[in-house]
Coordinates of C-alpha atoms and ligand atoms in Angstrom, one line a residue:
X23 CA 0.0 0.0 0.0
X24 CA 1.3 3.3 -1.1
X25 CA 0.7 6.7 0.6
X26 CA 1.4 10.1 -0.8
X27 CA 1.0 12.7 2.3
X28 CA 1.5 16.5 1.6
X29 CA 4.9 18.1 2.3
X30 CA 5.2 18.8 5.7
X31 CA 6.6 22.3 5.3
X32 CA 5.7 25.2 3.1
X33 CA 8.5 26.2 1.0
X34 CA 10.9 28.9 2.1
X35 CA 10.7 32.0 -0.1
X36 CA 14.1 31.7 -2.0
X37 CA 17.4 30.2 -2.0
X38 CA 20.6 32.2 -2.3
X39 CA 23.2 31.8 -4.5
X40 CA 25.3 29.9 -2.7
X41 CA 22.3 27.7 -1.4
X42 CA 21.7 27.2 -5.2
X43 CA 25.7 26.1 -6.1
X44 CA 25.7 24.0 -2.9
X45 CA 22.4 22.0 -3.5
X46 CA 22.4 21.9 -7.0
X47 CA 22.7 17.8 -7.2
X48 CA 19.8 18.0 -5.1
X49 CA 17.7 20.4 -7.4
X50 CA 18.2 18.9 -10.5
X51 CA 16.0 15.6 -9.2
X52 CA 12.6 16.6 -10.5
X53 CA 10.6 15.3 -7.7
X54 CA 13.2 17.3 -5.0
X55 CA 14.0 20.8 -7.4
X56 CA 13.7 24.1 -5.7
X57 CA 10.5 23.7 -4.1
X58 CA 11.4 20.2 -2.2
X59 CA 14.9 22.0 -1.6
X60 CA 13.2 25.0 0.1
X61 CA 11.3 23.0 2.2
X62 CA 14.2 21.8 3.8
X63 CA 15.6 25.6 4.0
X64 CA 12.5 26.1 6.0
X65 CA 12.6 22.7 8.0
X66 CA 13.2 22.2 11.5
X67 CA 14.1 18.8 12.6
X68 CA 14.9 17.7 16.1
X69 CA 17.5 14.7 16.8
X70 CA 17.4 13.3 20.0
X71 CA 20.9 11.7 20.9
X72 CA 24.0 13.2 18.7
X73 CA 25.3 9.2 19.3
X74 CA 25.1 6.4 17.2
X75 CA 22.2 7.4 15.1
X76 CA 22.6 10.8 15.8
X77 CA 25.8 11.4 14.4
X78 CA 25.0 10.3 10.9
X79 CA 21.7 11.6 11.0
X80 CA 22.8 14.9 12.1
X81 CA 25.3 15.2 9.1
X82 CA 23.4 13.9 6.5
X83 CA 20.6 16.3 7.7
X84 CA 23.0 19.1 7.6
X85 CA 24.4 18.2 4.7
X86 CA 20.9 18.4 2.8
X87 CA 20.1 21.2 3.6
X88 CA 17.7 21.1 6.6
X89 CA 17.4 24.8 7.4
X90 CA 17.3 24.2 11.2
X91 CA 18.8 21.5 13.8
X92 CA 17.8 21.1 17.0
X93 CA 20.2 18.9 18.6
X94 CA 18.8 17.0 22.4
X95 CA 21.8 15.6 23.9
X96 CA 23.2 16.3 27.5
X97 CA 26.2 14.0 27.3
X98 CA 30.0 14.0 27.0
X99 CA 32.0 12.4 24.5
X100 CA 33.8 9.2 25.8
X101 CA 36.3 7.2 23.8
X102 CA 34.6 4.0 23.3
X103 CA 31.9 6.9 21.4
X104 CA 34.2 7.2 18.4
X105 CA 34.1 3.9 17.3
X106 CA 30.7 4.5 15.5
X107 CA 29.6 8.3 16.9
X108 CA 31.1 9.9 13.7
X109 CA 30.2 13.1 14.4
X110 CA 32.7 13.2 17.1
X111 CA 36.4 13.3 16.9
X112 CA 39.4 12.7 19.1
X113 CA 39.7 16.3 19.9
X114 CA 36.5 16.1 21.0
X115 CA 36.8 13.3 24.0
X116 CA 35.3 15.4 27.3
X117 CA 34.0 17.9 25.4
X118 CA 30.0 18.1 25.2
X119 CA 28.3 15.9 22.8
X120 CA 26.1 18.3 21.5
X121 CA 28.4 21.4 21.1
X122 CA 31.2 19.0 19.1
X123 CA 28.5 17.7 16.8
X124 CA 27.3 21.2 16.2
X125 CA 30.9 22.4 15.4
X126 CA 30.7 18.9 12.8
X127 CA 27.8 20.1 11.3
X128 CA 28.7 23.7 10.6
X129 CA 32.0 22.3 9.3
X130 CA 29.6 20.4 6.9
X131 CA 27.2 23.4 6.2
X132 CA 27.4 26.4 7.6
X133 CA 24.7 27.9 5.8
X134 CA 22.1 25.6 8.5
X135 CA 21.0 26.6 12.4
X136 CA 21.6 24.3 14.9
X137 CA 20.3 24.5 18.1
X138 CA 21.2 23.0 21.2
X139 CA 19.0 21.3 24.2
X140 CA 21.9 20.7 26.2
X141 CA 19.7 19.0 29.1
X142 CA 18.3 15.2 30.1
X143 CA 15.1 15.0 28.3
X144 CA 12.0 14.4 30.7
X145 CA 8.4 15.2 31.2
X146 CA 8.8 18.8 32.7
X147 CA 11.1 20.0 29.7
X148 CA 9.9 17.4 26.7
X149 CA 7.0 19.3 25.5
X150 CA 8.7 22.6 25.9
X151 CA 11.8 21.0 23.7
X152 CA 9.7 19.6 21.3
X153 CA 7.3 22.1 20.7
X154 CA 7.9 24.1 17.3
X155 CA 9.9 21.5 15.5
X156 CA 8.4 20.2 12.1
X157 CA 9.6 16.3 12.3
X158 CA 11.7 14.1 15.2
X159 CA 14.3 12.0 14.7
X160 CA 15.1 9.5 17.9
X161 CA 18.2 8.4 18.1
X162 CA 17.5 6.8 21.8
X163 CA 19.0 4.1 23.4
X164 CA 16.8 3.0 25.9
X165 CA 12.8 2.5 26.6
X166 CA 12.2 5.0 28.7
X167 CA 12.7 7.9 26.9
X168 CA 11.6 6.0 23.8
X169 CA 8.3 5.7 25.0
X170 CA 8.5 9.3 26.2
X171 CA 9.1 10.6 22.7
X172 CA 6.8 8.8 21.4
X173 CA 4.1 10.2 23.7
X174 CA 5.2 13.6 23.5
X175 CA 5.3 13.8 20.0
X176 CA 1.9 12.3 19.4
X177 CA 0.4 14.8 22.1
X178 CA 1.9 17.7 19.8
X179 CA 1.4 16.0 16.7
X180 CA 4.6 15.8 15.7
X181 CA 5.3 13.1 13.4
X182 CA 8.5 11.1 14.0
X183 CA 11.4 9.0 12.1
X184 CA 12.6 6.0 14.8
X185 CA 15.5 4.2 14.6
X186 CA 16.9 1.2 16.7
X187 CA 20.5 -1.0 16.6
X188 CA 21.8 -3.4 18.1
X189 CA 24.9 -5.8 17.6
X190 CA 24.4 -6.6 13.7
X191 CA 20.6 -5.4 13.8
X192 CA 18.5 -2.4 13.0
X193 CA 15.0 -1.5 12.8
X194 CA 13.4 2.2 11.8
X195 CA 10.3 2.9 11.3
X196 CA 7.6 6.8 10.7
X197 CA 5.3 7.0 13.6
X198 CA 3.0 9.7 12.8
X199 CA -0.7 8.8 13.7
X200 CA -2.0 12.4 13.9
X201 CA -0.9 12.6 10.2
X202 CA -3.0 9.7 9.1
X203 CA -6.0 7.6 11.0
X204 CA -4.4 4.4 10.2
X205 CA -1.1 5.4 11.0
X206 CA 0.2 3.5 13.6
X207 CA 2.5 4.9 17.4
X208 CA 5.5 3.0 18.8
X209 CA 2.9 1.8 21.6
X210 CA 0.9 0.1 18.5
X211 CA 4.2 -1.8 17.6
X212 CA 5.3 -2.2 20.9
X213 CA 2.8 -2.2 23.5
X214 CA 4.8 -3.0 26.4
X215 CA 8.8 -2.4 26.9
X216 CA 10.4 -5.8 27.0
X217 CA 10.8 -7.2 30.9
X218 CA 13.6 -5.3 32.4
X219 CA 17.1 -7.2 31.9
X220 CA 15.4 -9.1 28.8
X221 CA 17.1 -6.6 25.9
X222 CA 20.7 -5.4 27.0
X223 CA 21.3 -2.3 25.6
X224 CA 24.0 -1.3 22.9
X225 CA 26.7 -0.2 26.2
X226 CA 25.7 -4.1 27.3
X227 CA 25.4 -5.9 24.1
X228 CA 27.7 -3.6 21.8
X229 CA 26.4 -2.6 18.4
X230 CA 28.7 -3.0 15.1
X231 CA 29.6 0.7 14.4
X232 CA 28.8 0.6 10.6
X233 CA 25.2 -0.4 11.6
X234 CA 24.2 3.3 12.8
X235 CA 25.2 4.4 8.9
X236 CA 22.8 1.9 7.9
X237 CA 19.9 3.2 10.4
X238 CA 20.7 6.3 10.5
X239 CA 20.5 7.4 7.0
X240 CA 17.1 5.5 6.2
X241 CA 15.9 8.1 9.1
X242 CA 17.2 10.9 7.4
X243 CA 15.7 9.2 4.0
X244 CA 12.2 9.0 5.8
X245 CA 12.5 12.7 7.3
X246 CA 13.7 14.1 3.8
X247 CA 10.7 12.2 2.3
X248 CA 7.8 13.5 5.1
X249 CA 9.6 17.5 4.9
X250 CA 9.6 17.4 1.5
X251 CA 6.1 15.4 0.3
X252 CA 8.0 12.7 -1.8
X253 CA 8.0 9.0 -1.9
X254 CA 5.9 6.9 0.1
X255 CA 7.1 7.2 3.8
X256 CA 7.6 3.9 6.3
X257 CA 3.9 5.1 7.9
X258 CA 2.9 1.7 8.8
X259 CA 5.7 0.0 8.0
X260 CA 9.1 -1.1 10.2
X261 CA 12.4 -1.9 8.1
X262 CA 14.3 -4.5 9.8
X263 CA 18.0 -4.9 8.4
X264 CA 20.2 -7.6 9.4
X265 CA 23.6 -6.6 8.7
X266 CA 25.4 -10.3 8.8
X267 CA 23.0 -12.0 6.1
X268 CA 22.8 -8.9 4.6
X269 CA 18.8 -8.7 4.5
X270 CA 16.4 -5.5 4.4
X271 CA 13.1 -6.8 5.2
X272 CA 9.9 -4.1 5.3
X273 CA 6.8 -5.4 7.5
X274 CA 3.7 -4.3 8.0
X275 CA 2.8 -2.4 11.5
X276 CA -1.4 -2.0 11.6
X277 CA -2.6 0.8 14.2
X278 CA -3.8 -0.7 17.3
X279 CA -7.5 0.1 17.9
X280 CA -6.6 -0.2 21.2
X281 CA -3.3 1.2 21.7
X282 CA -2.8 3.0 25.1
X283 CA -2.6 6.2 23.3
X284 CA -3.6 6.9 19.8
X285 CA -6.4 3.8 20.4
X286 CA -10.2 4.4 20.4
X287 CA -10.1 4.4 24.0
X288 CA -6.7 6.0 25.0
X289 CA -5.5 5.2 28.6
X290 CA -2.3 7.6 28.2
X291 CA -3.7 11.0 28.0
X292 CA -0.8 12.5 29.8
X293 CA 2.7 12.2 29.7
X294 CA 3.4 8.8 32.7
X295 CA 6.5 8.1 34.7
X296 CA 8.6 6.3 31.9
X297 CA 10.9 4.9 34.6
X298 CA 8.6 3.1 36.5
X299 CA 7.1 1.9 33.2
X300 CA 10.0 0.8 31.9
X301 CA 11.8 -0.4 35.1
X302 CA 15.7 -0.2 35.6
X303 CA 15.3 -3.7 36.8
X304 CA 12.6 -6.4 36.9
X305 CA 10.9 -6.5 40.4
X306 CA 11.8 -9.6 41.3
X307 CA 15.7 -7.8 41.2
X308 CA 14.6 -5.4 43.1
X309 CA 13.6 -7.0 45.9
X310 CA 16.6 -9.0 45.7
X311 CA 19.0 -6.1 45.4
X312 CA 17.5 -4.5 48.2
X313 CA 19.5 -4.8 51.7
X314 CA 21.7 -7.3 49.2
X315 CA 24.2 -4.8 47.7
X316 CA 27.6 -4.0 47.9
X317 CA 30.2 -1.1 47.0
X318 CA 32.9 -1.7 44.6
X319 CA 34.9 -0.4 48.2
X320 CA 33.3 -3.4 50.3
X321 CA 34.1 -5.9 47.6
X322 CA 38.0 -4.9 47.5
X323 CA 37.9 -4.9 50.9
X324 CA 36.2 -8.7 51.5
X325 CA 38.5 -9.5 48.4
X326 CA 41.7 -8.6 50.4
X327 CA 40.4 -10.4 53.9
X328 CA 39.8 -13.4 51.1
X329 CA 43.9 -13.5 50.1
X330 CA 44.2 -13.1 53.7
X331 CA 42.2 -16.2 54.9
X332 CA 40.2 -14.1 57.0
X333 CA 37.0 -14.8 54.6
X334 CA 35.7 -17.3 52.0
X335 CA 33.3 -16.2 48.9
X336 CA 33.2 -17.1 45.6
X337 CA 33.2 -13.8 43.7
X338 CA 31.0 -14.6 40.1
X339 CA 30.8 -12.8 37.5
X340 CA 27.5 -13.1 35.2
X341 CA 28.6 -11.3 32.0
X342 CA 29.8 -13.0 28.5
X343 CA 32.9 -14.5 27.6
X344 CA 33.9 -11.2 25.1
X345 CA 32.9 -8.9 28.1
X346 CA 35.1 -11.1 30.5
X347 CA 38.2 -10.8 28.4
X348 CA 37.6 -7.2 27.9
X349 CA 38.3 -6.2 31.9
X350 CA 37.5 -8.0 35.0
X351 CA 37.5 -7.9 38.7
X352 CA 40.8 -10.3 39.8
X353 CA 39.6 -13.0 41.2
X354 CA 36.1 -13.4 40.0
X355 CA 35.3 -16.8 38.4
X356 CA 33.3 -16.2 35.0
X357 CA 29.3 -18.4 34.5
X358 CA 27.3 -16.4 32.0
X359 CA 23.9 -15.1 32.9
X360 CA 22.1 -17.5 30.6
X361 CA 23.5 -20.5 32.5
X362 CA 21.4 -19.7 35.7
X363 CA 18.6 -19.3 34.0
X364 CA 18.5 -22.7 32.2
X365 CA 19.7 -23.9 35.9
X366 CA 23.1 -25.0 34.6
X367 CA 24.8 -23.0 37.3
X368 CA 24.0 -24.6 40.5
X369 CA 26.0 -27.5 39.6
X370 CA 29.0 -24.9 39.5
X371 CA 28.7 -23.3 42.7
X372 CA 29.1 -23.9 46.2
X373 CA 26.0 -25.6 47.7
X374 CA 23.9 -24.0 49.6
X375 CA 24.5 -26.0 52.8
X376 CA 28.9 -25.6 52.5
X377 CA 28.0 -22.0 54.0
X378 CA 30.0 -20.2 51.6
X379 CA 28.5 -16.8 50.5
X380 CA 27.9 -15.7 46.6
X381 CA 29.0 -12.3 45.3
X382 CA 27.8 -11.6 41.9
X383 CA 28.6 -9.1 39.5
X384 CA 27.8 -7.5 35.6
X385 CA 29.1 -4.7 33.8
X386 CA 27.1 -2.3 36.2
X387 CA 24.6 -4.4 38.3
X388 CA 21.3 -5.3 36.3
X389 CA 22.1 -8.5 35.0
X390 CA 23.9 -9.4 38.2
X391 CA 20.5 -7.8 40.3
X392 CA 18.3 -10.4 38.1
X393 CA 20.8 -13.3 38.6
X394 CA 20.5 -12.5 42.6
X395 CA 16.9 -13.1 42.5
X396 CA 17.7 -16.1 40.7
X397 CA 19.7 -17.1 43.5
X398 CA 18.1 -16.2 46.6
X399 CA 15.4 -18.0 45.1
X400 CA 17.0 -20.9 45.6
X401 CA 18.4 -20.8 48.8
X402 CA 21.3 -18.8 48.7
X403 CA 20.0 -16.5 51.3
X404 CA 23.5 -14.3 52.1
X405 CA 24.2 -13.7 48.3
X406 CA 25.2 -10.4 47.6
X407 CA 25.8 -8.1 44.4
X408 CA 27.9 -5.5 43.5
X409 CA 26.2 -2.2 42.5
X410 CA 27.7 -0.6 39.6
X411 CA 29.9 -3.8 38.2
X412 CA 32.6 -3.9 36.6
X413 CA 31.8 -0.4 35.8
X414 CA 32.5 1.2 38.8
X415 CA 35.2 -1.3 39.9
X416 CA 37.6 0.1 36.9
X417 CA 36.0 3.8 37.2
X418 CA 36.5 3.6 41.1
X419 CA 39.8 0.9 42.0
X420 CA 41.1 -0.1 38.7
X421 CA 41.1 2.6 36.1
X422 CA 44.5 1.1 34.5
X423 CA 42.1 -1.3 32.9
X424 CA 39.9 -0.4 29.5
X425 CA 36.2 0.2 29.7
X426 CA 33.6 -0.6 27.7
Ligands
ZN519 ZN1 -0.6 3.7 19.0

């Protein structure tokens, strides 16, 4: 099913001379020409995240033309960014995100605005943010804010472009159901954010840097598409690309008559509290972690009383095998998180009658919360995790080893 929508936004009144040299590959397609070209001159897009998505997304919109940027970020460029955050550069490490990727951009095109929203997005300033801007695109990396966007946009009818990686696969899709009454919301695709601990995200699972290209510029694709009033844009459609057979496969999303918010009978009529909805970690974790946590302090302390003899633990930690050879906490003995779940663990620890206590620990303390609840649910009453993970152990005792 194809769709033809009008443009999004009017034309601006002219283009300069340079505007005219600089887009000129642009202006000689005859469904873009100067009319599709001005509408980007008077376009204002909104990226959220100038990361993995972001950074393509911002210079490719840059690049086209897109008269004005917004740019939603409030984080600092780390090392382990550059590997796939293009935008950013060596120079940049420590810097702001969103400041380096503006200085990127006006590198690329100076004739475009960008504007920064140098804060944490959340419901007191989303609306506020968003309001004004023509068309979204999310670069997000976790549920929380996703569903938050998605809310906020459909409240101001703002259509959006979304975009998701992870490892070798990527998914994008146009939510925009205020622009069409069968087009469908994120909430119609995905209801319900996956259990807590269920989907690691990119800084747990990694994400093959190429892969934001990939994403990144079918966003910009769809946004040039809804700005511009050419094509037929992925309304009611999710791309799915899986970079190691390299397949593009385009499915079919249908509007949920009863979706939470853009439904018949819409339950969401106000922005919620995404964190709670979302959850850091699964209740069951919680209520594990609770009273049942220890400092990346306590646990080099307990570790030195342990070479001492003064103290017997077994110190486990629950990541993968890559993660493991990537840093660790000396001493800890390595059983994937998977392998409690099937069962397969028990038979490699200490039972729970020989007395001797469990300390577990992930890359920064969800997996390891879930794998406590695991644990305490069968019988190991004294286990303990380590907030933070290896995370804070290399941040806060170790920093001679690398982080991921
Ligand atoms: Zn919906």
């Amino acid at each position: 099913m194809s769709r033809e929508l009008p443009p999004l936004v009017e034309p601006a009144a002219e283009l300069t001379v340079d505007e005219v040299r600089r887009y000129s590959r642009h202006l000689i397609i005859p469904d873009v020409g100067m009319t599709g070209q001005k509408r980007l001159k008077n376009a204002k897009v909104l990226v959220i995240g100038a990361g993995g998505l972001g950074s393509p997304a911002l210079l490719y919109l840059a690049a086209a033309g897109v008269g004005t940027i917004g740019i939603a970020e409030f984080d600092e460029v780390d090392e382990s960014n550059l590997q796939r955050q293009v935008i950013h550069g060596q120079s940049d490490v420590g810097r702001s995100k969103a400041a380096s990727a503006r200085d990127s951009i006006l590198e690329v095109n100076p004739l475009v605005e960008v504007v920064l929203h140098e804060e944490r997005l959340d419901n007191d300033n989303v609306m506020s943010v968003f309001e004004g801007y023509d068309l979204i695109v999310d670069g997000t990396d976790n549920f929380a804010t996703r569903y938050m966007v998605n809310d906020a946009a459909y409240f101001l009818g703002i259509p959006y472009v979304w975009g998701s990686i992870y490892r070798f696969d990527g998914q994008a899709s146009v939510f925009a159901p205020t622009l069409a009454e069968d087009a469908p919301c994120y909430r119609c695709l995905y209801p319900e954010p996956p259990p807590p601990g269920m989907v690691p995200s990119c800084a747990e699972g990694g994400v093959l840097g190429v892969l934001c290209a990939a994403i990144g510029s079918i966003q910009v694709n769809e946004a040039i598409k809804l700005l511009a009033g050419i094509g037929d844009p992925a309304i009611g459609k999710l791309v799915i690309y899986d970079a190691l057979e390299l397949e593009w496969r385009k499915l079919r999303v249908r509007k949920d008559p009863n979706c939470a918010l853009c439904g018949e009978h819409p339950t969401v009529t106000g922005l919620i509290d995404y964190e709670t909805f979302c959850g850091a970690v699964s209740q069951s974790a919680a209520e594990a972690a609770a009273g049942s946590t220890i400092s990346v302090t306590t646990l080099e302390h307990m570790l030195k009383e342990r070479e001492n003899g003064e103290r017997d633990f077994v110190l486990v930690d629950v990541r993968e095998l890559n993660e493991f050879e990537i840093n660790r906490i000396p001493g800890s003995v390595l059983i994937p998180k998977g392998e409690f779940i099937n069962g397969n663990a028990l038979a490699d620890l200490p039972s729970v009658d020989a007395g001797q206590q469990v300390v577990l620990h992930c890359k920064s303390g969800v997996r390891s919360a879930e794998v406590l609840a695991i644990l305490k649910g069968a019988g190991y009453s004294d286990a303990v995790h380590v907030g933070g993970g290896v995370v804070a152990w290399v941040n806060q005792i170790d920093p001679s080893q690398p982080s991921y």
